[in-house]
Amino acid sequence: MAKAKYIGCYVDNTQKRALRGVSFFDYKKMTVFRCQDNCAERGYMYAGLEFGAECYCGHKVQAPNASESECNMECKGERSNLCGGANRLSIYRLELSQESARRYGSAIFKGCFRRPDNVTVALPFSAVVQNMSVDKCVDMCTERDKSLAVLAGDRCHCGFPTPRFSLHEPEDEDLCLHRCHGEEFESCGNDEYFVVYQTQVQDNRCMDRHFLSTRAKQLVALASFPGAGNTWARHLIELATGFYTGSYYFDGSLYNKGFKGERDHWRSGRTVCIKTHESGRKEIEAFDSSILMIRNPYKALMAEFNRKYGGHIGFASQAHWGGKEWPEFVKNYAPWWASHTLDWLTYGKNVHVVHFENLKRDLFSQLKGMVQFLKLRVSEDRLLCVEGQKDGNFKRSGLRKLEYDPYTPDMRASISELIRTVDSALKKRNMSGVPEDYMPR
């Protein structure tokens, strides 16, 4: 779970709730963690527990403090914790993982941006709104099927990200601090600096996907060690290019999630690249070129361990982490993390290396480089559309973080050695080495 900080006991009132987001009740099994997890999952900033069994979420606390002694009821699901009292909330502030942070109900806060040069072209729909609030602008743009709701004082603009308004250069949020007429806790921006939210409307400019109309002459691998983000990269490549990706394996659950190239034989030539985790010379030499995904081994090993014991977007249980499975797994898989990359660098023809962390940090230009490597047309509108729905359903929610570091000093020592080996192999081929956060501090 994202970290949460207890901020105190607050008055609640059934007529005027202190937290006004979603709520749910469980009179048998409510726990503090469950309430926090549910609110964080939906992007709320606060989670509050009341009457031992009720959970409320909200973006702001709209009630006065009460005395700590009034939050005196044990949680129904764990006697060791207090869950508010009668009309009293125990409230926690959630430190959300960046991706889920700053939601506003169903909309996601994107930041403060300078007014684009030609507003009417960049954001084709706009209207003046009486008593402007974030909700009003988001609702208006949602009804008009636009993915961006842009607040500029008492004017609301709607549109999609385009090269004219790409959301690539956020300004300091203080420049947008201009109170909304309809909501005293919210910022509505002004004529020069706009506050931008992403609505729930799906940007359809990058949703169409097809098989290649003529068979590809070259077979391109999308190679990675398991747990290095291969499925996520396929999702991005399909949206960015409009073509299906294939796989060396057949995974029914991925086929059902919309990866239609999963059913094709990997040599069919109908897909733009082919997922593979193989690392034998014969398997590598079967491809004409390859995109090689590399991810920090500390993260990749944990992701693969979660997948092995919890499925594509699930989690391994505490018993697995604490038992003998984990040390055994690290002993076998860590050396493979290194040998996988070394083999592709040695036997692969025309290798384009992408570091998972760089792709996450700078999606637009990294993905553009991948599309160019695939010798396909780059559409900037399409890439901007991908940025707006970059996660797809292929990401474990960043909430159930382990409470402790599962790596022992011995494991770290051997993994550090492997990182150095991979780093020097990359540099030897005049490529940039591994990102510096791979090295443990």
Tab-separated table of C-alpha atoms in Angstrom:
chain	number	residue	atom	x	y	z
A	1	MET	CA	0.000	0.000	0.000
A	2	ALA	CA	1.108	3.556	-0.525
A	3	LYS	CA	2.397	5.002	2.729
A	4	ALA	CA	-0.285	6.630	4.853
A	5	LYS	CA	0.060	9.122	7.677
A	6	TYR	CA	-2.473	9.313	10.505
A	7	ILE	CA	-3.605	12.935	10.824
A	8	GLY	CA	-6.155	12.737	13.631
A	9	CYS	CA	-9.700	12.243	14.845
A	10	TYR	CA	-12.363	14.385	13.111
A	11	VAL	CA	-16.038	15.164	13.551
A	12	ASP	CA	-18.339	13.569	10.975
A	13	ASN	CA	-21.931	14.443	10.319
A	14	THR	CA	-24.386	12.374	8.288
A	15	GLN	CA	-25.857	15.532	6.733
A	16	LYS	CA	-22.477	17.027	5.835
A	17	ARG	CA	-19.752	14.451	5.453
A	18	ALA	CA	-16.135	15.305	6.331
A	19	LEU	CA	-14.932	13.172	3.384
A	20	ARG	CA	-17.196	13.357	0.351
A	21	GLY	CA	-15.812	10.759	-2.046
A	22	VAL	CA	-16.810	7.089	-2.257
A	23	SER	CA	-17.548	5.055	0.862
A	24	PHE	CA	-18.065	1.403	1.736
A	25	PHE	CA	-18.897	-0.579	4.875
A	26	ASP	CA	-17.941	-3.977	6.236
A	27	TYR	CA	-19.373	-4.786	9.661
A	28	LYS	CA	-17.373	-8.019	9.960
A	29	LYS	CA	-13.936	-7.493	8.457
A	30	MET	CA	-13.018	-3.793	8.129
A	31	THR	CA	-9.307	-2.999	8.600
A	32	VAL	CA	-7.343	0.247	8.338
A	33	PHE	CA	-5.292	-1.174	5.457
A	34	ARG	CA	-8.381	-2.206	3.466
A	35	CYS	CA	-9.871	1.262	3.744
A	36	GLN	CA	-6.601	2.985	2.781
A	37	ASP	CA	-6.066	0.594	-0.122
A	38	ASN	CA	-9.563	1.153	-1.499
A	39	CYS	CA	-9.264	4.944	-1.328
A	40	ALA	CA	-5.743	4.933	-2.810
A	41	GLU	CA	-6.849	2.606	-5.618
A	42	ARG	CA	-9.374	5.296	-6.634
A	43	GLY	CA	-6.879	8.131	-6.372
A	44	TYR	CA	-8.235	9.844	-3.255
A	45	MET	CA	-5.936	11.815	-0.951
A	46	TYR	CA	-7.633	10.866	2.342
A	47	ALA	CA	-9.083	7.721	3.915
A	48	GLY	CA	-11.201	7.856	7.064
A	49	LEU	CA	-12.634	5.101	9.270
A	50	GLU	CA	-15.751	5.448	11.397
A	51	PHE	CA	-17.767	3.308	13.800
A	52	GLY	CA	-15.313	0.390	13.494
A	53	ALA	CA	-16.636	-0.603	10.101
A	54	GLU	CA	-17.189	2.332	7.745
A	55	CYS	CA	-14.646	3.654	5.255
A	56	TYR	CA	-14.867	7.111	3.612
A	57	CYS	CA	-12.575	8.592	0.951
A	58	GLY	CA	-12.100	12.217	-0.063
A	59	HIS	CA	-9.859	14.856	-1.644
A	60	LYS	CA	-10.064	17.182	1.306
A	61	VAL	CA	-11.180	17.066	4.935
A	62	GLN	CA	-14.179	19.350	5.423
A	63	ALA	CA	-14.738	19.163	9.191
A	64	PRO	CA	-13.133	20.214	12.471
A	65	ASN	CA	-10.836	18.087	14.659
A	66	ALA	CA	-12.248	16.143	17.597
A	67	SER	CA	-10.473	14.892	20.687
A	68	GLU	CA	-8.399	11.719	20.119
A	69	SER	CA	-10.314	9.982	22.922
A	70	GLU	CA	-13.497	10.154	20.811
A	71	CYS	CA	-12.023	7.849	18.129
A	72	ASN	CA	-12.270	4.858	20.412
A	73	MET	CA	-13.823	1.967	18.483
A	74	GLU	CA	-11.763	-1.054	17.459
A	75	CYS	CA	-11.837	-2.047	13.788
A	76	LYS	CA	-14.163	-4.995	13.129
A	77	GLY	CA	-11.433	-6.819	11.248
A	78	GLU	CA	-8.481	-6.129	13.575
A	79	ARG	CA	-8.804	-5.567	17.298
A	80	SER	CA	-5.346	-3.968	17.474
A	81	ASN	CA	-6.359	-0.807	15.564
A	82	LEU	CA	-8.876	1.975	16.146
A	83	CYS	CA	-11.399	2.802	13.423
A	84	GLY	CA	-13.020	6.066	14.517
A	85	GLY	CA	-16.084	6.232	16.734
A	86	ALA	CA	-19.738	7.257	16.640
A	87	ASN	CA	-19.793	10.191	14.157
A	88	ARG	CA	-16.006	10.357	14.508
A	89	LEU	CA	-13.446	9.585	11.778
A	90	SER	CA	-9.864	8.378	12.169
A	91	ILE	CA	-8.339	10.043	9.087
A	92	TYR	CA	-5.177	9.119	7.160
A	93	ARG	CA	-3.477	11.134	4.455
A	94	LEU	CA	-2.358	8.844	1.618
A	95	GLU	CA	1.029	9.252	-0.046
A	96	LEU	CA	-0.038	7.923	-3.420
A	97	SER	CA	2.306	6.417	-5.939
A	98	GLN	CA	2.834	9.090	-8.630
A	99	GLU	CA	0.571	7.423	-11.183
A	100	SER	CA	-2.519	7.421	-9.007
A	101	ALA	CA	-1.704	10.711	-7.303
A	102	ARG	CA	-3.719	13.858	-7.789
A	103	ARG	CA	-6.937	12.388	-9.018
A	104	TYR	CA	-10.127	14.277	-8.762
A	105	GLY	CA	-12.821	11.650	-8.516
A	106	SER	CA	-12.568	10.105	-11.937
A	107	ALA	CA	-10.335	12.818	-13.471
A	108	ILE	CA	-6.537	12.916	-13.189
A	109	PHE	CA	-4.695	16.163	-12.503
A	110	LYS	CA	-2.079	16.760	-15.235
A	111	GLY	CA	-0.616	20.057	-14.064
A	112	CYS	CA	-0.361	23.765	-14.826
A	113	PHE	CA	0.464	24.792	-18.420
A	114	ARG	CA	1.021	28.025	-20.299
A	115	ARG	CA	-1.762	29.094	-22.664
A	116	PRO	CA	-1.033	27.651	-26.146
A	117	ASP	CA	-0.421	30.086	-29.035
A	118	ASN	CA	-3.619	29.505	-30.917
A	119	VAL	CA	-6.135	28.407	-28.291
A	120	THR	CA	-9.073	27.911	-30.622
A	121	VAL	CA	-7.066	25.531	-32.819
A	122	ALA	CA	-5.316	23.771	-29.916
A	123	LEU	CA	-8.490	23.362	-27.814
A	124	PRO	CA	-11.409	23.542	-30.239
A	125	PHE	CA	-14.259	23.614	-27.742
A	126	SER	CA	-14.701	26.200	-24.994
A	127	ALA	CA	-17.402	27.898	-22.946
A	128	VAL	CA	-17.737	30.344	-20.071
A	129	VAL	CA	-19.015	28.573	-16.948
A	130	GLN	CA	-20.929	30.257	-14.118
A	131	ASN	CA	-19.479	29.420	-10.688
A	132	MET	CA	-16.647	27.464	-12.265
A	133	SER	CA	-15.335	24.381	-10.442
A	134	VAL	CA	-13.180	21.436	-11.471
A	135	ASP	CA	-16.253	19.199	-11.508
A	136	LYS	CA	-18.159	21.486	-13.871
A	137	CYS	CA	-15.363	21.679	-16.431
A	138	VAL	CA	-14.607	17.938	-16.213
A	139	ASP	CA	-18.320	17.111	-16.640
A	140	MET	CA	-18.654	19.457	-19.601
A	141	CYS	CA	-15.647	17.979	-21.437
A	142	THR	CA	-16.699	14.419	-20.600
A	143	GLU	CA	-20.113	15.062	-22.164
A	144	ARG	CA	-18.359	16.365	-25.276
A	145	ASP	CA	-16.218	13.223	-25.499
A	146	LYS	CA	-12.931	15.047	-24.977
A	147	SER	CA	-10.062	13.642	-22.923
A	148	LEU	CA	-8.768	16.982	-21.590
A	149	ALA	CA	-10.626	19.431	-19.357
A	150	VAL	CA	-8.720	22.729	-19.250
A	151	LEU	CA	-9.610	25.424	-16.716
A	152	ALA	CA	-8.772	29.051	-17.514
A	153	GLY	CA	-10.433	31.282	-14.919
A	154	ASP	CA	-14.150	31.170	-15.675
A	155	ARG	CA	-13.617	29.537	-19.070
A	156	CYS	CA	-13.457	25.795	-19.660
A	157	HIS	CA	-11.689	24.422	-22.774
A	158	CYS	CA	-11.958	20.822	-23.975
A	159	GLY	CA	-9.776	18.892	-26.404
A	160	PHE	CA	-7.067	16.293	-26.879
A	161	PRO	CA	-3.293	16.565	-26.483
A	162	THR	CA	-1.728	17.609	-29.830
A	163	PRO	CA	1.689	18.989	-30.778
A	164	ARG	CA	0.156	22.465	-30.189
A	165	PHE	CA	-0.750	21.545	-26.618
A	166	SER	CA	1.314	18.482	-25.776
A	167	LEU	CA	1.459	18.786	-21.954
A	168	HIS	CA	5.226	18.266	-22.213
A	169	GLU	CA	6.226	21.495	-20.509
A	170	PRO	CA	4.469	21.862	-17.172
A	171	GLU	CA	4.853	25.192	-15.373
A	172	ASP	CA	5.147	25.825	-11.655
A	173	GLU	CA	1.738	25.101	-10.133
A	174	ASP	CA	1.846	28.393	-8.216
A	175	LEU	CA	1.256	30.210	-11.519
A	176	CYS	CA	-2.171	28.558	-11.707
A	177	LEU	CA	-3.246	29.370	-8.172
A	178	HIS	CA	-6.418	31.221	-8.867
A	179	ARG	CA	-9.420	30.258	-6.770
A	180	CYS	CA	-12.430	28.794	-8.554
A	181	HIS	CA	-15.591	30.870	-8.181
A	182	GLY	CA	-17.638	27.805	-7.350
A	183	GLU	CA	-15.265	25.941	-4.983
A	184	GLU	CA	-13.000	27.646	-2.488
A	185	PHE	CA	-10.502	24.774	-2.185
A	186	GLU	CA	-9.777	24.460	-5.910
A	187	SER	CA	-7.550	26.231	-8.434
A	188	CYS	CA	-9.082	27.217	-11.765
A	189	GLY	CA	-6.104	28.841	-13.491
A	190	ASN	CA	-6.385	32.153	-15.388
A	191	ASP	CA	-6.037	33.635	-18.891
A	192	GLU	CA	-2.320	32.844	-19.148
A	193	TYR	CA	-1.900	29.645	-17.144
A	194	PHE	CA	-4.285	26.734	-17.516
A	195	VAL	CA	-5.082	23.934	-15.062
A	196	VAL	CA	-5.437	20.629	-16.919
A	197	TYR	CA	-7.288	17.435	-15.961
A	198	GLN	CA	-7.591	14.231	-17.951
A	199	THR	CA	-11.197	13.032	-18.073
A	200	GLN	CA	-12.355	9.412	-18.247
A	201	VAL	CA	-13.079	9.753	-21.952
A	202	GLN	CA	-10.944	7.403	-23.975
A	203	ASP	CA	-8.817	9.118	-26.594
A	204	ASN	CA	-9.613	6.960	-29.623
A	205	ARG	CA	-6.907	8.349	-31.899
A	206	CYS	CA	-4.626	5.421	-31.066
A	207	MET	CA	-7.097	2.608	-30.427
A	208	ASP	CA	-7.433	1.063	-33.897
A	209	ARG	CA	-5.105	-1.892	-34.476
A	210	HIS	CA	-4.630	-4.238	-37.424
A	211	PHE	CA	-2.372	-6.967	-38.695
A	212	LEU	CA	0.203	-5.893	-41.293
A	213	SER	CA	-1.355	-5.954	-44.752
A	214	THR	CA	1.776	-7.346	-46.417
A	215	ARG	CA	3.978	-9.910	-44.730
A	216	ALA	CA	6.955	-8.424	-42.945
A	217	LYS	CA	10.235	-9.411	-44.572
A	218	GLN	CA	12.166	-8.902	-41.359
A	219	LEU	CA	11.396	-10.568	-38.041
A	220	VAL	CA	11.911	-8.130	-35.163
A	221	ALA	CA	12.187	-9.475	-31.608
A	222	LEU	CA	10.907	-7.579	-28.590
A	223	ALA	CA	13.250	-9.322	-26.192
A	224	SER	CA	13.420	-9.018	-22.441
A	225	PHE	CA	14.071	-10.885	-19.247
A	226	PRO	CA	10.718	-11.826	-17.629
A	227	GLY	CA	9.401	-9.027	-15.399
A	228	ALA	CA	11.106	-6.300	-17.442
A	229	GLY	CA	7.912	-4.777	-18.838
A	230	ASN	CA	7.548	-6.687	-22.110
A	231	THR	CA	3.742	-6.833	-22.007
A	232	TRP	CA	3.575	-3.112	-21.216
A	233	ALA	CA	5.956	-2.326	-24.102
A	234	ARG	CA	3.736	-4.352	-26.469
A	235	HIS	CA	0.714	-2.340	-25.358
A	236	LEU	CA	2.597	0.914	-26.084
A	237	ILE	CA	3.937	-0.254	-29.464
A	238	GLU	CA	0.477	-1.416	-30.599
A	239	LEU	CA	-1.118	1.922	-29.690
A	240	ALA	CA	1.744	3.935	-31.186
A	241	THR	CA	1.879	2.071	-34.508
A	242	GLY	CA	-1.670	0.757	-34.979
A	243	PHE	CA	-0.335	-2.771	-35.595
A	244	TYR	CA	-0.490	-5.925	-33.506
A	245	THR	CA	2.573	-7.422	-31.865
A	246	GLY	CA	3.190	-11.150	-31.826
A	247	SER	CA	4.672	-13.608	-29.374
A	248	TYR	CA	7.025	-16.570	-29.353
A	249	TYR	CA	4.564	-18.162	-26.900
A	250	PHE	CA	0.786	-18.362	-26.742
A	251	ASP	CA	-0.717	-16.813	-23.633
A	252	GLY	CA	-4.510	-17.120	-23.613
A	253	SER	CA	-4.946	-14.536	-20.872
A	254	LEU	CA	-3.081	-11.937	-22.964
A	255	TYR	CA	-5.084	-12.876	-26.071
A	256	ASN	CA	-8.267	-12.261	-24.067
A	257	LYS	CA	-6.929	-8.861	-22.997
A	258	GLY	CA	-6.804	-7.765	-26.643
A	259	PHE	CA	-3.376	-8.897	-27.861
A	260	LYS	CA	-4.787	-10.446	-31.035
A	261	GLY	CA	-1.332	-11.224	-32.439
A	262	GLU	CA	-0.852	-13.713	-29.600
A	263	ARG	CA	-2.580	-16.443	-31.635
A	264	ASP	CA	-0.451	-16.055	-34.742
A	265	HIS	CA	2.570	-18.271	-35.223
A	266	TRP	CA	5.543	-16.038	-34.425
A	267	ARG	CA	6.852	-16.419	-37.962
A	268	SER	CA	3.545	-15.406	-39.602
A	269	GLY	CA	4.958	-12.005	-40.625
A	270	ARG	CA	1.656	-10.291	-39.751
A	271	THR	CA	2.905	-8.566	-36.572
A	272	VAL	CA	5.368	-5.668	-36.076
A	273	CYS	CA	7.537	-7.381	-33.471
A	274	ILE	CA	7.556	-10.595	-31.476
A	275	LYS	CA	7.767	-10.914	-27.715
A	276	THR	CA	10.401	-13.364	-26.503
A	277	HIS	CA	12.187	-14.157	-23.259
A	278	GLU	CA	14.492	-16.696	-24.948
A	279	SER	CA	18.223	-16.239	-24.698
A	280	GLY	CA	19.793	-19.139	-26.571
A	281	ARG	CA	22.005	-18.416	-29.566
A	282	LYS	CA	19.800	-20.394	-31.988
A	283	GLU	CA	16.627	-18.570	-30.822
A	284	ILE	CA	18.309	-15.159	-31.018
A	285	GLU	CA	19.728	-15.717	-34.497
A	286	ALA	CA	16.236	-16.523	-35.815
A	287	PHE	CA	15.476	-12.759	-35.698
A	288	ASP	CA	16.704	-10.082	-38.128
A	289	SER	CA	16.766	-7.316	-35.525
A	290	SER	CA	15.605	-6.735	-31.977
A	291	ILE	CA	14.399	-4.217	-29.433
A	292	LEU	CA	16.002	-5.313	-26.172
A	293	MET	CA	14.223	-4.162	-22.994
A	294	ILE	CA	16.377	-3.980	-19.876
A	295	ARG	CA	15.043	-3.248	-16.394
A	296	ASN	CA	16.695	-2.733	-13.022
A	297	PRO	CA	17.216	-6.342	-11.826
A	298	TYR	CA	16.030	-5.544	-8.293
A	299	LYS	CA	12.661	-4.485	-9.733
A	300	ALA	CA	12.518	-7.093	-12.526
A	301	LEU	CA	13.146	-9.993	-10.140
A	302	MET	CA	10.397	-8.826	-7.785
A	303	ALA	CA	7.972	-8.280	-10.692
A	304	GLU	CA	8.636	-11.749	-12.082
A	305	PHE	CA	8.321	-13.301	-8.608
A	306	ASN	CA	4.937	-11.550	-8.225
A	307	ARG	CA	3.860	-12.820	-11.655
A	308	LYS	CA	4.982	-16.373	-10.901
A	309	TYR	CA	3.005	-16.507	-7.670
A	310	GLY	CA	0.245	-13.949	-8.332
A	311	GLY	CA	-0.450	-13.750	-12.093
A	312	HIS	CA	0.137	-10.903	-14.600
A	313	ILE	CA	-1.124	-8.092	-12.387
A	314	GLY	CA	-1.363	-9.866	-9.031
A	315	PHE	CA	1.017	-10.249	-6.117
A	316	ALA	CA	2.934	-13.008	-4.367
A	317	SER	CA	1.821	-13.561	-0.760
A	318	GLN	CA	3.866	-12.649	2.314
A	319	ALA	CA	4.390	-16.392	2.880
A	320	HIS	CA	6.136	-16.699	-0.499
A	321	TRP	CA	8.406	-13.731	0.211
A	322	GLY	CA	9.257	-14.977	3.674
A	323	GLY	CA	9.612	-18.639	2.759
A	324	LYS	CA	12.319	-20.508	0.878
A	325	GLU	CA	10.841	-19.697	-2.572
A	326	TRP	CA	12.324	-16.197	-2.722
A	327	PRO	CA	16.045	-16.947	-1.960
A	328	GLU	CA	15.850	-19.935	-4.307
A	329	PHE	CA	14.296	-17.767	-7.024
A	330	VAL	CA	16.964	-15.045	-6.702
A	331	LYS	CA	19.758	-17.630	-6.837
A	332	ASN	CA	18.454	-19.038	-10.131
A	333	TYR	CA	17.045	-15.947	-11.820
A	334	ALA	CA	19.560	-13.185	-11.025
A	335	PRO	CA	22.377	-14.718	-13.147
A	336	TRP	CA	19.862	-15.244	-15.956
A	337	TRP	CA	18.969	-11.520	-15.835
A	338	ALA	CA	22.583	-10.753	-16.814
A	339	SER	CA	23.177	-13.626	-19.238
A	340	HIS	CA	19.950	-12.791	-21.089
A	341	THR	CA	21.181	-9.274	-21.939
A	342	LEU	CA	24.728	-10.442	-22.687
A	343	ASP	CA	23.468	-13.127	-25.089
A	344	TRP	CA	21.307	-10.669	-27.024
A	345	LEU	CA	24.177	-8.209	-27.250
A	346	THR	CA	26.463	-10.986	-28.482
A	347	TYR	CA	24.248	-12.889	-30.939
A	348	GLY	CA	21.553	-10.358	-31.816
A	349	LYS	CA	21.650	-8.560	-35.167
A	350	ASN	CA	20.896	-4.842	-35.104
A	351	VAL	CA	19.954	-4.449	-31.425
A	352	HIS	CA	18.063	-1.346	-30.188
A	353	VAL	CA	18.330	-1.162	-26.380
A	354	VAL	CA	15.523	0.413	-24.346
A	355	HIS	CA	15.760	0.783	-20.577
A	356	PHE	CA	12.393	0.274	-18.910
A	357	GLU	CA	13.087	3.182	-16.534
A	358	ASN	CA	13.828	5.608	-19.406
A	359	LEU	CA	10.669	4.517	-21.206
A	360	LYS	CA	8.677	5.257	-18.068
A	361	ARG	CA	10.332	8.617	-17.516
A	362	ASP	CA	10.341	9.864	-21.098
A	363	LEU	CA	7.680	7.871	-22.878
A	364	PHE	CA	7.230	10.142	-25.876
A	365	SER	CA	10.781	10.215	-27.226
A	366	GLN	CA	11.673	6.636	-26.207
A	367	LEU	CA	8.562	5.267	-27.916
A	368	LYS	CA	9.180	7.471	-30.941
A	369	GLY	CA	12.657	5.882	-31.202
A	370	MET	CA	11.098	2.402	-31.070
A	371	VAL	CA	8.596	3.229	-33.842
A	372	GLN	CA	11.420	4.623	-36.003
A	373	PHE	CA	13.499	1.490	-35.357
A	374	LEU	CA	10.516	-0.578	-36.587
A	375	LYS	CA	10.677	1.548	-39.795
A	376	LEU	CA	7.090	2.725	-39.345
A	377	ARG	CA	5.549	6.162	-39.738
A	378	VAL	CA	5.629	8.266	-36.584
A	379	SER	CA	2.353	10.043	-35.796
A	380	GLU	CA	2.818	12.616	-33.031
A	381	ASP	CA	-0.928	12.782	-32.328
A	382	ARG	CA	-0.899	9.040	-31.858
A	383	LEU	CA	2.091	9.177	-29.509
A	384	LEU	CA	0.387	11.889	-27.428
A	385	CYS	CA	-2.726	9.720	-27.312
A	386	VAL	CA	-0.587	6.829	-25.999
A	387	GLU	CA	0.805	9.040	-23.234
A	388	GLY	CA	-2.742	9.603	-21.992
A	389	GLN	CA	-3.417	5.887	-21.573
A	390	LYS	CA	0.025	4.554	-21.073
A	391	ASP	CA	-0.787	1.986	-18.417
A	392	GLY	CA	-3.482	-0.061	-20.114
A	393	ASN	CA	-4.359	-3.024	-17.862
A	394	PHE	CA	-0.839	-4.301	-17.765
A	395	LYS	CA	0.520	-2.773	-14.656
A	396	ARG	CA	0.375	-3.932	-11.087
A	397	SER	CA	-1.146	-1.068	-9.129
A	398	GLY	CA	1.698	0.560	-7.231
A	399	LEU	CA	0.009	0.100	-3.891
A	400	ARG	CA	1.014	-3.174	-2.294
A	401	LYS	CA	4.625	-2.307	-1.700
A	402	LEU	CA	6.518	-4.752	0.508
A	403	GLU	CA	7.042	-3.288	3.954
A	404	TYR	CA	10.652	-4.473	4.014
A	405	ASP	CA	13.583	-5.006	1.666
A	406	PRO	CA	13.547	-8.658	0.539
A	407	TYR	CA	17.201	-8.583	-0.594
A	408	THR	CA	19.890	-9.746	1.832
A	409	PRO	CA	23.381	-8.163	1.742
A	410	ASP	CA	24.710	-11.315	0.022
A	411	MET	CA	22.042	-11.125	-2.682
A	412	ARG	CA	22.863	-7.442	-3.206
A	413	ALA	CA	26.562	-8.143	-3.519
A	414	SER	CA	26.057	-10.719	-6.259
A	415	ILE	CA	23.435	-8.636	-8.107
A	416	SER	CA	25.726	-5.564	-8.040
A	417	GLU	CA	28.408	-7.662	-9.705
A	418	LEU	CA	25.947	-8.701	-12.431
A	419	ILE	CA	24.893	-5.063	-12.989
A	420	ARG	CA	28.535	-4.054	-13.498
A	421	THR	CA	29.025	-6.833	-16.055
A	422	VAL	CA	25.970	-5.715	-18.060
A	423	ASP	CA	26.985	-2.057	-17.772
A	424	SER	CA	30.437	-2.683	-19.243
A	425	ALA	CA	29.033	-4.932	-22.008
A	426	LEU	CA	26.737	-2.093	-23.107
A	427	LYS	CA	29.525	0.496	-23.016
A	428	LYS	CA	31.801	-1.792	-25.012
A	429	ARG	CA	29.253	-1.573	-27.835
A	430	ASN	CA	29.155	2.222	-27.619
A	431	MET	CA	25.717	2.196	-26.042
A	432	SER	CA	24.868	4.114	-22.890
A	433	GLY	CA	25.377	1.989	-19.777
A	434	VAL	CA	22.659	1.116	-17.277
A	435	PRO	CA	20.746	3.990	-15.642
A	436	GLU	CA	22.477	4.976	-12.441
A	437	ASP	CA	19.635	4.033	-10.140
A	438	TYR	CA	20.439	0.347	-10.833
A	439	MET	CA	23.388	0.637	-8.489
A	440	PRO	CA	22.339	0.310	-4.860
A	441	ARG	CA	23.222	3.401	-2.889
